[in-house]
Amino acid sequence: MSEVTELAARAGKLDAGDELSAVREKFVLDEVVYLDGNSLGALPAAVPGRMDDVVRRQWGELRIRSWDESGWWTAPERIGDRIAPLVGAAPGQIVVGDSTSVNVFKAVVGAVRLARLTGGGRDEILVDATTFPTDGYIAESAARMTGCTLRPLEPAEVPGALSGRTAAVLLNHVDYRTGRLHDLPGLTAAVHAAGAVAVWDLCHSAGALPVGLDEHGVDLAVGCTYKYLNGGPGSPAYLYVRGDLQDRFDSPLPGWNSHAEPFGMRSAYEPASGALRGRVGTPDILSMLALEAALEVWDGVAVEAVRAKSLALTDFFLECVREYVPAGRVESLTPAAHAERGSQVALRCEDAGDVMKRLIERGVVGDFRHPDVLRFGFTPLYVGFGDVERAARVLAETLAG
Ligand SMILES: Cc1ncc(COP(=O)(O)O)c(C=O)c1O
């Protein structure tokens, strides 16, 4: 058997034994091999009908009554509780709303304020130097506002850089470019040993692999919902504040929605207790309720099963690339070790921008990251092994042509 038929046959067997294969039916998909769910997740089939109801009945007919009767007011906490098991959090610790960027700001400033409650002159924020740019920009501003120095460094350098001066550390669970999975338990423990506060950005891990926020004692975390949680373009992000820290969490954006008595219209701010202390202003209800409908695809799905399939998909993709693509034409930036791999494969390729354009024309959608990276995201809920084999084959043909 040629290598193509052998790998295609294996893909068929793997798809036949895939316990998550039925979940694909819960999405609106076509013939395209969609490997960009780490940027924008595909549309869950339940969303259009739900939005029709939200717009026509809840908004169109019930109008203002929907804040109570349709549960609009409590949506940020309710949807936070729906996300909680996906990131290993008990209920009551996650609130949905605002963008990831805004939540990074709340979390980093909040972390510095928490760290200073125990005294000491903590005046440094450590940030992942390879971070998605928005986190770096916001950490820099947060540092200026709190009188801290910002130290960008590689995540592996963090343990050696921690000291009695460290207030907060902002890290990514999975690197957006390379797909490298960082050691959340180990780094969080090191941050705590130095008396500092750990903030994790879960954009590229939530919905793709177990996070274990409670288990590993993470202090604060943020994440978006439009990637592996399939909430839709610009769907609201979330903020996790560990239960025992909530009473001391001092948000730098205290809006009326996080007031203990929002309709008391008081001039003095008094923070609410619990996760809703992370709220700011009126929630973006349409996007939020699209996200709520999207999260139904997770009913009956265990994150552990998603992780097992994710690793099998990325292993198989790397194998197909090795078999099909001429040696030296691409180089994987994604770690080979499972313990260090998220749910994407990043391939360095000299003419990556042009190659990705041609792949998309041929029905294989990944994305290009400046200057030379082809990025392929594997969403186990709807990507199959046949998709993986086809993507690698089309990539090889594109590189040859
Ligand atoms: C790691 C990470 N943080 C933050 C963001 C974006 O933040 P926002 O939701 O505010 O656009 C992204 C977007 O891809 C990201 O990958």
JSON list of N, CA and C and ligand atoms in Angstrom, two decimals, residues 99-101 132 134-135 172 176 201 203-204 224 226-227, ligand 1:
[
{"chain": "A", "resi": 99, "resn": "SER", "atom": "N", "xyz": [-14.20, 41.83, 27.06]},
{"chain": "A", "resi": 99, "resn": "SER", "atom": "CA", "xyz": [-13.24, 41.09, 26.22]},
{"chain": "A", "resi": 99, "resn": "SER", "atom": "C", "xyz": [-12.16, 40.45, 27.10]},
{"chain": "A", "resi": 100, "resn": "THR", "atom": "N", "xyz": [-11.38, 39.60, 26.51]},
{"chain": "A", "resi": 100, "resn": "THR", "atom": "CA", "xyz": [-10.23, 39.03, 27.25]},
{"chain": "A", "resi": 100, "resn": "THR", "atom": "C", "xyz": [-9.32, 40.16, 27.70]},
{"chain": "A", "resi": 101, "resn": "SER", "atom": "N", "xyz": [-9.07, 41.11, 26.80]},
{"chain": "A", "resi": 101, "resn": "SER", "atom": "CA", "xyz": [-8.17, 42.22, 27.13]},
{"chain": "A", "resi": 101, "resn": "SER", "atom": "C", "xyz": [-8.63, 42.93, 28.40]},
{"chain": "A", "resi": 132, "resn": "PHE", "atom": "N", "xyz": [0.60, 36.62, 23.68]},
{"chain": "A", "resi": 132, "resn": "PHE", "atom": "CA", "xyz": [-0.22, 37.32, 22.70]},
{"chain": "A", "resi": 132, "resn": "PHE", "atom": "C", "xyz": [-0.14, 38.81, 23.04]},
{"chain": "A", "resi": 134, "resn": "THR", "atom": "N", "xyz": [-1.80, 41.56, 23.21]},
{"chain": "A", "resi": 134, "resn": "THR", "atom": "CA", "xyz": [-2.70, 42.35, 24.07]},
{"chain": "A", "resi": 134, "resn": "THR", "atom": "C", "xyz": [-2.34, 42.18, 25.55]},
{"chain": "A", "resi": 135, "resn": "ASP", "atom": "N", "xyz": [-1.97, 40.97, 25.96]},
{"chain": "A", "resi": 135, "resn": "ASP", "atom": "CA", "xyz": [-1.64, 40.74, 27.37]},
{"chain": "A", "resi": 135, "resn": "ASP", "atom": "C", "xyz": [-0.42, 41.57, 27.78]},
{"chain": "A", "resi": 172, "resn": "ASN", "atom": "N", "xyz": [0.51, 32.53, 29.90]},
{"chain": "A", "resi": 172, "resn": "ASN", "atom": "CA", "xyz": [-0.43, 31.84, 29.01]},
{"chain": "A", "resi": 172, "resn": "ASN", "atom": "C", "xyz": [-0.33, 30.35, 29.24]},
{"chain": "A", "resi": 176, "resn": "TYR", "atom": "N", "xyz": [0.12, 31.03, 21.91]},
{"chain": "A", "resi": 176, "resn": "TYR", "atom": "CA", "xyz": [-0.74, 31.18, 20.71]},
{"chain": "A", "resi": 176, "resn": "TYR", "atom": "C", "xyz": [0.00, 30.90, 19.41]},
{"chain": "A", "resi": 201, "resn": "ASP", "atom": "N", "xyz": [-3.84, 33.11, 31.40]},
{"chain": "A", "resi": 201, "resn": "ASP", "atom": "CA", "xyz": [-4.67, 33.34, 30.21]},
{"chain": "A", "resi": 201, "resn": "ASP", "atom": "C", "xyz": [-4.93, 31.97, 29.59]},
{"chain": "A", "resi": 203, "resn": "CYS", "atom": "N", "xyz": [-6.94, 31.33, 26.92]},
{"chain": "A", "resi": 203, "resn": "CYS", "atom": "CA", "xyz": [-7.56, 31.43, 25.59]},
{"chain": "A", "resi": 203, "resn": "CYS", "atom": "C", "xyz": [-7.34, 30.18, 24.75]},
{"chain": "A", "resi": 204, "resn": "HIS", "atom": "N", "xyz": [-6.13, 29.63, 24.78]},
{"chain": "A", "resi": 204, "resn": "HIS", "atom": "CA", "xyz": [-5.81, 28.51, 23.89]},
{"chain": "A", "resi": 204, "resn": "HIS", "atom": "C", "xyz": [-5.85, 27.15, 24.58]},
{"chain": "A", "resi": 224, "resn": "CYS", "atom": "N", "xyz": [-10.94, 33.64, 26.49]},
{"chain": "A", "resi": 224, "resn": "CYS", "atom": "CA", "xyz": [-11.97, 34.03, 25.53]},
{"chain": "A", "resi": 224, "resn": "CYS", "atom": "C", "xyz": [-12.90, 32.84, 25.32]},
{"chain": "A", "resi": 226, "resn": "TYR", "atom": "N", "xyz": [-14.47, 32.47, 22.08]},
{"chain": "A", "resi": 226, "resn": "TYR", "atom": "CA", "xyz": [-14.74, 32.32, 20.63]},
{"chain": "A", "resi": 226, "resn": "TYR", "atom": "C", "xyz": [-13.83, 31.30, 19.94]},
{"chain": "A", "resi": 227, "resn": "LYS", "atom": "N", "xyz": [-12.92, 30.68, 20.71]},
{"chain": "A", "resi": 227, "resn": "LYS", "atom": "CA", "xyz": [-12.04, 29.66, 20.08]},
{"chain": "A", "resi": 227, "resn": "LYS", "atom": "C", "xyz": [-12.64, 28.27, 20.33]},
{"chain": "B", "resi": 1, "resn": "LIG", "atom": "C1", "xyz": [-3.72, 34.39, 24.39]},
{"chain": "B", "resi": 1, "resn": "LIG", "atom": "C2", "xyz": [-4.68, 35.44, 23.95]},
{"chain": "B", "resi": 1, "resn": "LIG", "atom": "N1", "xyz": [-5.03, 36.43, 24.78]},
{"chain": "B", "resi": 1, "resn": "LIG", "atom": "C3", "xyz": [-5.92, 37.38, 24.40]},
{"chain": "B", "resi": 1, "resn": "LIG", "atom": "C4", "xyz": [-6.48, 37.36, 23.14]},
{"chain": "B", "resi": 1, "resn": "LIG", "atom": "C5", "xyz": [-7.43, 38.39, 22.61]},
{"chain": "B", "resi": 1, "resn": "LIG", "atom": "O1", "xyz": [-8.09, 39.14, 23.50]},
{"chain": "B", "resi": 1, "resn": "LIG", "atom": "P1", "xyz": [-9.48, 39.81, 23.11]},
{"chain": "B", "resi": 1, "resn": "LIG", "atom": "O2", "xyz": [-10.55, 38.77, 23.35]},
{"chain": "B", "resi": 1, "resn": "LIG", "atom": "O3", "xyz": [-9.57, 40.97, 24.02]},
{"chain": "B", "resi": 1, "resn": "LIG", "atom": "O4", "xyz": [-9.44, 40.21, 21.67]},
{"chain": "B", "resi": 1, "resn": "LIG", "atom": "C6", "xyz": [-6.14, 36.35, 22.24]},
{"chain": "B", "resi": 1, "resn": "LIG", "atom": "C7", "xyz": [-6.75, 36.32, 20.90]},
{"chain": "B", "resi": 1, "resn": "LIG", "atom": "O5", "xyz": [-6.53, 35.51, 20.06]},
{"chain": "B", "resi": 1, "resn": "LIG", "atom": "C8", "xyz": [-5.22, 35.37, 22.65]},
{"chain": "B", "resi": 1, "resn": "LIG", "atom": "O6", "xyz": [-4.85, 34.40, 21.81]}
]
